[in-house]
Tab-separated table of C-alpha atoms and ligand atoms in Angstrom:
chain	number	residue	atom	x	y	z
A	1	UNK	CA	-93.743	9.326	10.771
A	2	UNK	CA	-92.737	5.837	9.476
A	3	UNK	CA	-94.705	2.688	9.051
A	4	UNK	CA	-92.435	1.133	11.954
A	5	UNK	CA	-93.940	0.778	15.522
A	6	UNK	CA	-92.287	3.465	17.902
A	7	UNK	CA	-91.390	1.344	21.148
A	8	UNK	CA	-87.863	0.403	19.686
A	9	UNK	CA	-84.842	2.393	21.174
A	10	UNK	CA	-83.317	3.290	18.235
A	11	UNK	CA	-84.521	6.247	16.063
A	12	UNK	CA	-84.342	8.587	13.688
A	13	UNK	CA	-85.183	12.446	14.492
A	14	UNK	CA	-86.453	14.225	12.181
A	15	UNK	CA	-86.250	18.346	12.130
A	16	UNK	CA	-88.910	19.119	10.205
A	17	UNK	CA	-88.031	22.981	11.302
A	18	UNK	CA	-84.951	22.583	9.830
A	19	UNK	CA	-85.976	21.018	6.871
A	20	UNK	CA	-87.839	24.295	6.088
A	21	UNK	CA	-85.244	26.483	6.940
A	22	UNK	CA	-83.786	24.552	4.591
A	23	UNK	CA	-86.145	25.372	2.041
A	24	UNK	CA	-86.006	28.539	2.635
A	25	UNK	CA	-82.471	28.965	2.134
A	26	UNK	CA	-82.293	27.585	-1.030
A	27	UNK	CA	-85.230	29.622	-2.508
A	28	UNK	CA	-83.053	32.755	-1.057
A	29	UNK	CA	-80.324	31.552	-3.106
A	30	UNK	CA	-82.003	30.920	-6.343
A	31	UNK	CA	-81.712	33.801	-9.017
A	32	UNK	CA	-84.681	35.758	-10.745
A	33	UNK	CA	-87.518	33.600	-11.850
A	34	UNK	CA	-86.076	30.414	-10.663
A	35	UNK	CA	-87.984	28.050	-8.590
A	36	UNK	CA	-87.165	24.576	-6.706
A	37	UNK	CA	-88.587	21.400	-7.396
A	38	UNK	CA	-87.710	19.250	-4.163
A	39	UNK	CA	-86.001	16.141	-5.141
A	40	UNK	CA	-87.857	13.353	-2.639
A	41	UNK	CA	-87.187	10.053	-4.171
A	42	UNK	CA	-86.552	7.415	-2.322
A	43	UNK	CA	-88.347	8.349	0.681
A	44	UNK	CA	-85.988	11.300	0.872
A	45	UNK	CA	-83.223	9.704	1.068
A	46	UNK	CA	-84.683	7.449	4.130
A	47	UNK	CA	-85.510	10.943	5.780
A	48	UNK	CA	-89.077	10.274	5.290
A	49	UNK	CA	-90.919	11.750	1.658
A	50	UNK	CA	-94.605	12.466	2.694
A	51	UNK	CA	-93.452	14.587	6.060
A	52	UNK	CA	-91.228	16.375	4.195
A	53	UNK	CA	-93.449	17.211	1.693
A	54	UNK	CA	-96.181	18.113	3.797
A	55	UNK	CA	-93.549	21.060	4.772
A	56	UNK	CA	-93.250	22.294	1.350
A	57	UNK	CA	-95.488	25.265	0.456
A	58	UNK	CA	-96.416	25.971	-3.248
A	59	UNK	CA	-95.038	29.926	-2.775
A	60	UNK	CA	-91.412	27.593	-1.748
A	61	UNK	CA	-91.635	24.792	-3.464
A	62	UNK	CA	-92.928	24.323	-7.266
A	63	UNK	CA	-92.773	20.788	-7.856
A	64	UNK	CA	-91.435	17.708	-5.888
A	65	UNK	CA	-89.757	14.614	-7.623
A	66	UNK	CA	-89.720	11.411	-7.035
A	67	UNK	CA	-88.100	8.279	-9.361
A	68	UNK	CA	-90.495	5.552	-8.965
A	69	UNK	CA	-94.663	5.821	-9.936
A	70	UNK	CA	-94.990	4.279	-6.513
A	71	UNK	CA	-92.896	6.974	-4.803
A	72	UNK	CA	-95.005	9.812	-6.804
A	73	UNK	CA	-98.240	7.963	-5.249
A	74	UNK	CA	-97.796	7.335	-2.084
A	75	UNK	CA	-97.488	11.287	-1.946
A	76	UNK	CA	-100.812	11.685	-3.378
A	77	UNK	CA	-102.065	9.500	-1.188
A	78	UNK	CA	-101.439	10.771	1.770
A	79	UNK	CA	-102.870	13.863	0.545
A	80	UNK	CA	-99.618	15.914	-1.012
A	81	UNK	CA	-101.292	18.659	-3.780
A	82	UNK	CA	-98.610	19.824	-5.197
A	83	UNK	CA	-97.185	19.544	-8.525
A	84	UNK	CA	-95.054	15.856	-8.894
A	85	UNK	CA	-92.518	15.076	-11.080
A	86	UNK	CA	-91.634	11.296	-11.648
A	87	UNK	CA	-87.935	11.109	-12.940
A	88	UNK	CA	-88.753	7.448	-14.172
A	89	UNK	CA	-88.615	5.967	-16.584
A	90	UNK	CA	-92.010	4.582	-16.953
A	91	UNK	CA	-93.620	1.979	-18.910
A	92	UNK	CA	-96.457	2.302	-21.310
A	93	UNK	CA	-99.119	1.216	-18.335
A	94	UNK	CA	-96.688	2.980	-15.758
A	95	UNK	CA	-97.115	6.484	-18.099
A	96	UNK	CA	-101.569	5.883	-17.942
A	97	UNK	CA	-101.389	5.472	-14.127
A	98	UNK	CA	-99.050	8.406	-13.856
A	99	UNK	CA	-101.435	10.632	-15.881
A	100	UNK	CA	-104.583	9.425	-13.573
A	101	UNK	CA	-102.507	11.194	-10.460
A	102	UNK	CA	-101.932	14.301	-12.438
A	103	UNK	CA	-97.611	13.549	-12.404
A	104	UNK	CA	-95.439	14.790	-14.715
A	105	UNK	CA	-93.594	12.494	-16.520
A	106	UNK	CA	-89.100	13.505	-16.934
A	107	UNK	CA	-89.320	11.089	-19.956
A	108	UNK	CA	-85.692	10.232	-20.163
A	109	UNK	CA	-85.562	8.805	-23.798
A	110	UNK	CA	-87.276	8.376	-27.052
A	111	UNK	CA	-88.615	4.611	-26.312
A	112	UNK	CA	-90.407	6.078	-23.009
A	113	UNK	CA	-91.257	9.089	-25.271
A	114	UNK	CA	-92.928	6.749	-27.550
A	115	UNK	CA	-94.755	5.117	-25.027
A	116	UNK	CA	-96.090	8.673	-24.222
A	117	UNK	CA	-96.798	9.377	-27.515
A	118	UNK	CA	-99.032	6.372	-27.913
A	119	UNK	CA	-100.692	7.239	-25.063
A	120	UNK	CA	-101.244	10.851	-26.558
A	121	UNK	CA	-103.347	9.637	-29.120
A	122	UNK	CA	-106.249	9.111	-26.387
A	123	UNK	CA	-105.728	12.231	-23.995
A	124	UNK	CA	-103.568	15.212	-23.194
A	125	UNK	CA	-100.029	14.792	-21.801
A	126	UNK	CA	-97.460	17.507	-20.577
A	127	UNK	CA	-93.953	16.450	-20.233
A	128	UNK	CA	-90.348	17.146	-18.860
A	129	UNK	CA	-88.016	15.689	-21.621
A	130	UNK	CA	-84.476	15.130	-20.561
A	131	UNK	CA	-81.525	15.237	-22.593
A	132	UNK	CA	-78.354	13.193	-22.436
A	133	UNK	CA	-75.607	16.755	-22.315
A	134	UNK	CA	-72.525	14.968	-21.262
A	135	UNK	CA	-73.494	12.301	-18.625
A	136	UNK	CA	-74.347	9.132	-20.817
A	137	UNK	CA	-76.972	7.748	-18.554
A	138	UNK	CA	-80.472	9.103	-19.360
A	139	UNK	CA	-81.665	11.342	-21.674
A	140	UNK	CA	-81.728	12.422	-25.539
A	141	UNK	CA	-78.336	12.250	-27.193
A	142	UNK	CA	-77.415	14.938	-30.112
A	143	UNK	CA	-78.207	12.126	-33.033
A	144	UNK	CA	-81.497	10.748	-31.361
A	145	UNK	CA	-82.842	14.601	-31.330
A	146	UNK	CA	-84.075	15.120	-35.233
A	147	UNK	CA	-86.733	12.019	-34.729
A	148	UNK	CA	-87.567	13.277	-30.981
A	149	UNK	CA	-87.889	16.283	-32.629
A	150	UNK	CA	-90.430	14.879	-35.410
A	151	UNK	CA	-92.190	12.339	-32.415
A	152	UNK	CA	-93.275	15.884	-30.896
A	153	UNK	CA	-94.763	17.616	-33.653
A	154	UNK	CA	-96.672	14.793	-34.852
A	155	UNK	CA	-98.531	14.772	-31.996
A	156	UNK	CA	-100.065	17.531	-30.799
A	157	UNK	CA	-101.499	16.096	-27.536
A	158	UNK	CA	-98.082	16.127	-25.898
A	159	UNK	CA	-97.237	19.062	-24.670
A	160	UNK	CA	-93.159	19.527	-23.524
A	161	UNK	CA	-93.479	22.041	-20.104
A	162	UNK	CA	-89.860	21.656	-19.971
A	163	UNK	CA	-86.184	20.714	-21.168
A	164	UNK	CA	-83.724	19.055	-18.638
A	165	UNK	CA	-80.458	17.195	-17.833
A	166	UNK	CA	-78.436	15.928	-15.034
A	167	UNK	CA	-74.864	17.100	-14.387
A	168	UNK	CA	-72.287	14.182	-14.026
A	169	UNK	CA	-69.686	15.822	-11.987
A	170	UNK	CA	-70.975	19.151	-10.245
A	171	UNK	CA	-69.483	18.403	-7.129
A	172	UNK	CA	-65.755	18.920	-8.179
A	173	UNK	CA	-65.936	22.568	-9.143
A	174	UNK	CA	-62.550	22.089	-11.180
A	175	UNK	CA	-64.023	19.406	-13.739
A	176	UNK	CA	-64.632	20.962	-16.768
A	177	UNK	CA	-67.123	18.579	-17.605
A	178	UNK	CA	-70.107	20.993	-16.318
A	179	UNK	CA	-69.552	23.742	-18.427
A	180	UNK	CA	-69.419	21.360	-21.519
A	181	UNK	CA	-72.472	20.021	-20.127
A	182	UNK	CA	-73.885	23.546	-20.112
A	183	UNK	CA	-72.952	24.989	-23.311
A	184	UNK	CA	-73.847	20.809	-25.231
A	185	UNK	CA	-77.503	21.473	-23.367
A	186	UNK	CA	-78.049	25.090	-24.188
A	187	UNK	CA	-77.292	24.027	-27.850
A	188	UNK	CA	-79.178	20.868	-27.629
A	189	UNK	CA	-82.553	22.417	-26.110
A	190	UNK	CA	-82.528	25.374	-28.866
A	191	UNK	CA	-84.385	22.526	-31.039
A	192	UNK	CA	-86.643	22.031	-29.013
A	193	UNK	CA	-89.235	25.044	-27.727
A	194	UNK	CA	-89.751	24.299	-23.996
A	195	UNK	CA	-90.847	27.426	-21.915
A	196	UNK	CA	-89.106	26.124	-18.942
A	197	UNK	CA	-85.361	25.062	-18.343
A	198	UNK	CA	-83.676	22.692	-15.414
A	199	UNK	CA	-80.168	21.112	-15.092
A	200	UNK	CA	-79.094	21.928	-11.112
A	201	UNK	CA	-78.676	19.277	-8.643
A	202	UNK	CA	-77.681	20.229	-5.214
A	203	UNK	CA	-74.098	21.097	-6.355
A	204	UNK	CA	-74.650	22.972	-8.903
A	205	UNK	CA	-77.059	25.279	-7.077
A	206	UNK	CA	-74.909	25.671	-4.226
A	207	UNK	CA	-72.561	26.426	-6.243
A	208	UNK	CA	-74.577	29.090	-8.186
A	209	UNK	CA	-74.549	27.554	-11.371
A	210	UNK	CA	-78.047	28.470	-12.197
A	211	UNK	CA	-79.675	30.822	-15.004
A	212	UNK	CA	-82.357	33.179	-14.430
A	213	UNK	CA	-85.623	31.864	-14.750
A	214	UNK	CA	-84.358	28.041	-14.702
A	215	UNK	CA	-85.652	25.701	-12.266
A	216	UNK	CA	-83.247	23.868	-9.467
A	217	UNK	CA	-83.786	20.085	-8.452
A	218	UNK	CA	-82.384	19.863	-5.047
A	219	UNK	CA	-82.148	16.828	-2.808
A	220	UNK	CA	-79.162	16.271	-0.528
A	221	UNK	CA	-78.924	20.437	0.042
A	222	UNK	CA	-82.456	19.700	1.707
A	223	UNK	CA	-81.142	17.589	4.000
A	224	UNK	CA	-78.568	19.874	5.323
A	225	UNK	CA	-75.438	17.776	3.581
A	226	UNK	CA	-72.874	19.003	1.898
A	227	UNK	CA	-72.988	19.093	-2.023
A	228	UNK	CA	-69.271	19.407	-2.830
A	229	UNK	CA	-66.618	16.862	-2.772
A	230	UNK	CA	-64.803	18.491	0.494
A	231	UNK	CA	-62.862	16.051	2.668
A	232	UNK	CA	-64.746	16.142	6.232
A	233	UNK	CA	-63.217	16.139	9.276
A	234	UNK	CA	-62.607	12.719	11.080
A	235	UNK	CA	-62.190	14.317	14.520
A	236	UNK	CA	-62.934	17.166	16.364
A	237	UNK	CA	-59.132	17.790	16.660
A	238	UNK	CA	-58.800	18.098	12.495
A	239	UNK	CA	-59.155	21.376	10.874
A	240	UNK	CA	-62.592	21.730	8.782
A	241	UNK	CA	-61.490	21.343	5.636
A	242	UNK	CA	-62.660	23.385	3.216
A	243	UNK	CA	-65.214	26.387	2.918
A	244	UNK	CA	-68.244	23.953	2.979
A	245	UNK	CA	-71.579	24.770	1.622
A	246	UNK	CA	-74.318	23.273	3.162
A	247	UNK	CA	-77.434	24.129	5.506
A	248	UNK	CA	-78.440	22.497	8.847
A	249	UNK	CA	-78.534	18.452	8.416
A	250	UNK	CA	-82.352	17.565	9.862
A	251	UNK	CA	-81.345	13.816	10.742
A	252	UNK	CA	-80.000	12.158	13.695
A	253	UNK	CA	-79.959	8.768	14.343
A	254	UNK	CA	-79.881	7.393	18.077
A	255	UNK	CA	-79.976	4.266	20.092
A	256	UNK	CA	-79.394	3.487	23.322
A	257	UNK	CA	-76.923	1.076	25.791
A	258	UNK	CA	-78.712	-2.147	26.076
A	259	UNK	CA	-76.136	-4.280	27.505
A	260	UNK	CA	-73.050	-2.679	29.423
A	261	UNK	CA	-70.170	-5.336	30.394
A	262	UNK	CA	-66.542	-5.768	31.726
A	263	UNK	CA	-64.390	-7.417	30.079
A	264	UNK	CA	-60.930	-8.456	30.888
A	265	UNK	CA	-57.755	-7.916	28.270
A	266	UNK	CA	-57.616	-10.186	25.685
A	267	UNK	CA	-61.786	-10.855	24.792
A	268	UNK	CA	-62.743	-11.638	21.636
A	269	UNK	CA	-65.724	-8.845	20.924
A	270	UNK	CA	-67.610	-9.848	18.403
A	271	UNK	CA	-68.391	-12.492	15.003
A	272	UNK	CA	-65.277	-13.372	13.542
A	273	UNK	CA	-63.281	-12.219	16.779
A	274	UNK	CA	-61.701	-9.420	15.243
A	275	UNK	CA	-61.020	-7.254	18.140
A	276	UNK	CA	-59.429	-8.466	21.146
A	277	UNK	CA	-59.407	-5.992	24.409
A	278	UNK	CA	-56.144	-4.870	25.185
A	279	UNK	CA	-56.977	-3.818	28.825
A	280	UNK	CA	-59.680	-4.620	30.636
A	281	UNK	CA	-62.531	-2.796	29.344
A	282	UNK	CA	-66.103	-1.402	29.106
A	283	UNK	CA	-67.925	-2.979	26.600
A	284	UNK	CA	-71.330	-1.716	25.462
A	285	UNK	CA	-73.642	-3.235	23.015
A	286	UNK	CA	-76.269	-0.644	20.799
A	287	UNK	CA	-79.512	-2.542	19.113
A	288	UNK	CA	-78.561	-1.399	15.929
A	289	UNK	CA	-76.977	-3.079	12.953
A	290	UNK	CA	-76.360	-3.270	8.969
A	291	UNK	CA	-80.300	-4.590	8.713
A	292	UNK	CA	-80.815	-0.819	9.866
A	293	UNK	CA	-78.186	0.465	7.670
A	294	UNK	CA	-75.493	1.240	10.484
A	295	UNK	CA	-73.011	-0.074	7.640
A	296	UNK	CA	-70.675	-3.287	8.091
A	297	UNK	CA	-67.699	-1.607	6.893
A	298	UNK	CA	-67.982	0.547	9.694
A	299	UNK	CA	-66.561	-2.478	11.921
A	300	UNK	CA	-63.879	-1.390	13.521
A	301	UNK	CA	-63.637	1.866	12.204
A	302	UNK	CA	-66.921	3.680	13.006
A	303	UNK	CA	-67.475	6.444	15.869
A	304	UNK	CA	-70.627	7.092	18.074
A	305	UNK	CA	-70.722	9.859	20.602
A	306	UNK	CA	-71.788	8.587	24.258
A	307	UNK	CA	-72.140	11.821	26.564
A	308	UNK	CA	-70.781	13.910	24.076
A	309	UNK	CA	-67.669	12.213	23.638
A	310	UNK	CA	-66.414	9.943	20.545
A	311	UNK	CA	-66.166	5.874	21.648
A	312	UNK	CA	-65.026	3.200	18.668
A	313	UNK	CA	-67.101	0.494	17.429
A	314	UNK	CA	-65.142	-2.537	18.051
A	315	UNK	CA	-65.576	-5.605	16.336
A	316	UNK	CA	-68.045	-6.185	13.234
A	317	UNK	CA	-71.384	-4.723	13.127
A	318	UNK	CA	-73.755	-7.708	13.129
A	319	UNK	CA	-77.138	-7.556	11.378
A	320	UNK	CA	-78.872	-6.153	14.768
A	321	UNK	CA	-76.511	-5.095	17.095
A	322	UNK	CA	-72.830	-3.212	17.101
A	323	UNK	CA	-70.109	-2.872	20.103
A	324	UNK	CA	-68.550	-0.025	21.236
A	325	UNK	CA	-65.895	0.726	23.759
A	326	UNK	CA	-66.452	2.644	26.494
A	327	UNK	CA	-63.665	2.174	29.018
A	328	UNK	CA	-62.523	6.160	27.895
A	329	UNK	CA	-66.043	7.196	29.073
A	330	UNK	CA	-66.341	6.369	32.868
A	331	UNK	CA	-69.410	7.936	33.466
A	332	UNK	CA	-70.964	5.258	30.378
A	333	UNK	CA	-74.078	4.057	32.356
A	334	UNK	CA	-76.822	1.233	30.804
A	335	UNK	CA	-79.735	3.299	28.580
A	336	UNK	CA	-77.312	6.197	28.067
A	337	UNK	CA	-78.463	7.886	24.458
A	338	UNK	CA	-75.866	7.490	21.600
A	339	UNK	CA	-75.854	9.138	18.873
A	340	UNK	CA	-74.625	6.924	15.385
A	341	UNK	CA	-74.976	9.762	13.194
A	342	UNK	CA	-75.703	13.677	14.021
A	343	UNK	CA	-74.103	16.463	16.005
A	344	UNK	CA	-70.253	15.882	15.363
A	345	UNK	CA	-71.020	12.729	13.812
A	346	UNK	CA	-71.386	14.038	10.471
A	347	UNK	CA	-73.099	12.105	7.236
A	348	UNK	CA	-69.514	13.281	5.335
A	349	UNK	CA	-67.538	11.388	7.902
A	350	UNK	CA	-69.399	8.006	7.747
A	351	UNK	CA	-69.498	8.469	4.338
A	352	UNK	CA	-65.853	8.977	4.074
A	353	UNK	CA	-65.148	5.725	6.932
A	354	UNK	CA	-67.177	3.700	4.348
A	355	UNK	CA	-65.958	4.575	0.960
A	356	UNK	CA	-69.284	5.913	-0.463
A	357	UNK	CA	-71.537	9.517	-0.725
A	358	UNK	CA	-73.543	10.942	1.756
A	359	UNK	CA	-77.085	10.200	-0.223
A	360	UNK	CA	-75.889	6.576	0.375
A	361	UNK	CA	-74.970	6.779	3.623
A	362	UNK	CA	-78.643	8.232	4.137
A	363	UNK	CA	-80.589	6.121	1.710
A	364	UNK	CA	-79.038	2.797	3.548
A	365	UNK	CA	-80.970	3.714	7.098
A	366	UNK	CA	-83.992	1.222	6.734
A	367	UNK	CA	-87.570	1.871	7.140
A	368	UNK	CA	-87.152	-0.690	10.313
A	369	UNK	CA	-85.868	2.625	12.104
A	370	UNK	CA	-88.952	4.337	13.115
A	371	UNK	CA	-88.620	8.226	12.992
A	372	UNK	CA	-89.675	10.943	15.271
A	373	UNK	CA	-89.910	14.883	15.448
A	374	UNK	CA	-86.629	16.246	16.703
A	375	UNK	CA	-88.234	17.525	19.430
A	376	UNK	CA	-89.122	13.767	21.147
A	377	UNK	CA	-86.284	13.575	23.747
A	378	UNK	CA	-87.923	16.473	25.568
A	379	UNK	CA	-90.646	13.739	26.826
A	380	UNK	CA	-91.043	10.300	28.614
A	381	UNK	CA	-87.936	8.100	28.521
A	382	UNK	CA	-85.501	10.556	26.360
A	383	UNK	CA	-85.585	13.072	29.083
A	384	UNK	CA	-84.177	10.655	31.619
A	385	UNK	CA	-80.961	9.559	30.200
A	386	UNK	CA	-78.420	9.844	27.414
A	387	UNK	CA	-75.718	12.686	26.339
A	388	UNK	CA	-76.266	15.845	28.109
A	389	UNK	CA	-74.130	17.389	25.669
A	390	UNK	CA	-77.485	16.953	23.232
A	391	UNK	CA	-79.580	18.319	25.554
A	392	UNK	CA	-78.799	21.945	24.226
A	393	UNK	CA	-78.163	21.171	21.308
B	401	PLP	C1	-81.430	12.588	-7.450
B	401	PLP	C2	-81.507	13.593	-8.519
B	401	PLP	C3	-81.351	14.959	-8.221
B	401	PLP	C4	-80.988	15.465	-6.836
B	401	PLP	O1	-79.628	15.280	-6.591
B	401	PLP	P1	-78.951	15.898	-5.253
B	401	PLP	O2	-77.515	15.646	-5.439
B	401	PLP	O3	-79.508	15.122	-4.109
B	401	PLP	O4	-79.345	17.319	-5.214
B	401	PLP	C5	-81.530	15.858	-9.245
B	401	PLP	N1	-81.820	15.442	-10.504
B	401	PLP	C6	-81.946	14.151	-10.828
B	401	PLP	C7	-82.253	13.766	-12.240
B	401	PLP	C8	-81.780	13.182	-9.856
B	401	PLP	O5	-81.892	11.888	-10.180
């Protein structure tokens, strides 16, 4: 699924079942006349764009987006029909190659809209135009819209398929910023005659913020995260917190014991020695580190389920490797499957332990991981050791 070779023992798994159920959720959700375009960038979110896409069906899925040219192509390379939409920006020779793949250019301001305009003058071009309604990033602002206005109808070989913005805040439902947003964009887009409408990121459709007929860009909801700011739970012993809103995550990342030691009190574990054993303990050493993504500032602080049970990282996360103790999990044996992030391990939680969001947290695993259907422990090695408690899971 990944450029990476497959013999390492670490790994992503990849539900591509899921993923679809996924889909299918989300269409379920969607009102009258509203269709998704599946938010990919970035090779979804380190999830992995072109297998993903391969599960999207044009009934499901109307367009898929990407934010880089070379994101948009390596879809269409590997053979992906549907309708793409490249979020960009794009330069002038960026905008040409774009138009050779048949990708639909979000132009995000009126210097890449001038770009396409010059590049109207040769052949036809259909854009998504993007307006700035509240977020101050991208987009059209209110006092830039007369001359976008006049850019479009002097020249008739771009043709505007839609209107769009991006909400800065849809994941606290008690900001009042997203209605604002909505009523400045509604106002905004009246100038301009589009026959198509999008402003919903995952939040905002979960959270049913969507007009009928509008379109819905959806990433992390894909995934199986959860949208909304809700605090997750650290432990199995806290409460969920609240009424959460997402679909069945497709990801989990798992490695294996390598190295399995005993160590007496008082052992430095680690670079920097900042854990010392406080009893003699069982001290067991995973080949993964930050250069995968398994994030430094989980030193200390992270938790990875061995045999279905929570054991601490312990000292820093190096570039290749991490520690964990073990000495609560007897029955720890060397090649026992642990799982960094899935099951109880939740993308919210390491998020949370490392001060960022979830589409970081994902984004961060590296294309040195090398990713697998979700079905692979079933066979060869992954059926002969590791966390029983996955087994049926
Ligand atoms: C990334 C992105 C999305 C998807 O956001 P999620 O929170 O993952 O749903 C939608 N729209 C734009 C413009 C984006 O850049």
């Amino acid at each position: 699924m990944s450029t990476a070779p497959d013999f390492r023992p670490t790994w992503a798994e990849i539900d591509l079942a899921a993923f679809a159920r996924n889909v299918d959720a989300i269409v379920a959700r969607l009102p009258l006349g509203s269709r998704l375009i599946a938010v990919l960038k970035a090779n979804a979110y380190g999830h992995g764009a072109v297998e993903l896409a391969k599960q999207c069906r044009a009934e499901k899925v109307a367009m898929i987006a990407t934010a880089l040219l070379e994101e948009s192509l390596e879809l269409r390379n590997a053979g992906i029909d549907l309708p793409l939409l490249l979020l960009g920006p794009l330069t002038e020779s960026q905008i040409s190659i774009a138009l050779d793949h048949r990708i639909t250019l979000g132009v995000v301001g009126p210097e890449e809209l001038e770009s396409a305009c010059r590049v109207a003058r040769d052949r036809d071009i259909s854009i998504h135009l993007k307006l700035d309604s509240g977020m101050g990033r991208m987009g059209v602002t209110e006092s830039e819209l007369k001359r976008v206005v006049e850019m479009i109808q002097s020249t008739p070989r771009l043709r505007i398929d839609a209107v769009y913005t991006h909400f800065a805040n849809a994941s606290n439902p008690s900001d009042p910023l997203t209605d604002q947003q909505i009523a400045k964009f509604r106002q905004m887009s009246a100038k301009i005659p589009a026959p198509l409408y999008h402003l919903a990121n995952s939040a905002a459709t979960m959270r049913g913020i969507v007009e009928p007929g509008d379109f819905v860009r959806v990433g992390l909801s894909l995934l199986g995260a959860e949208p909304l700011d809700v605090a997750p739970a650290l432990s199995r012993h806290e409460p969920p917190g609240e009424a959460a809103l997402r679909f069945e995550p497709i990801l989990r990342w798992r490695t294996e014991i390598v190295r399995l030691k005993e160590l007496p009190a008082g052992h430095a574990v680690g670079y920097g020695a900042t854990f010392r054993t406080k009893r003699p303990s069982r001290i067991a050493t995973l080949p993964v580190g930050y250069a995968d993504g398994y994030d430094r500032l989980l030193s200390n602080n992270g938790e990875v389920l061995v045999r279905g049970r929570r054991a601490p990282v312990v000292g820093r996360v190096s570039m290749d490797l991490v520690t964990i103790d073990v000495t609560d999990i007897p029955d720890a044996r060397f090649g026992d499957e642990v799982t960094l992030l899935g099951n109880e391990i939740t993308v919210e939680e390491l998020a949370k332990r490392t001060g960022t969001i979830s589409h970081e947290v994902f984004c961060r695993i590296s294309r040195r991981v090398p990713q697998r259907p979700s079905h692979s422990w079933r066979y060869g090695r992954y059926a002969t050791t590791g966390d029983a408690s996955l087994r049926s899971a």
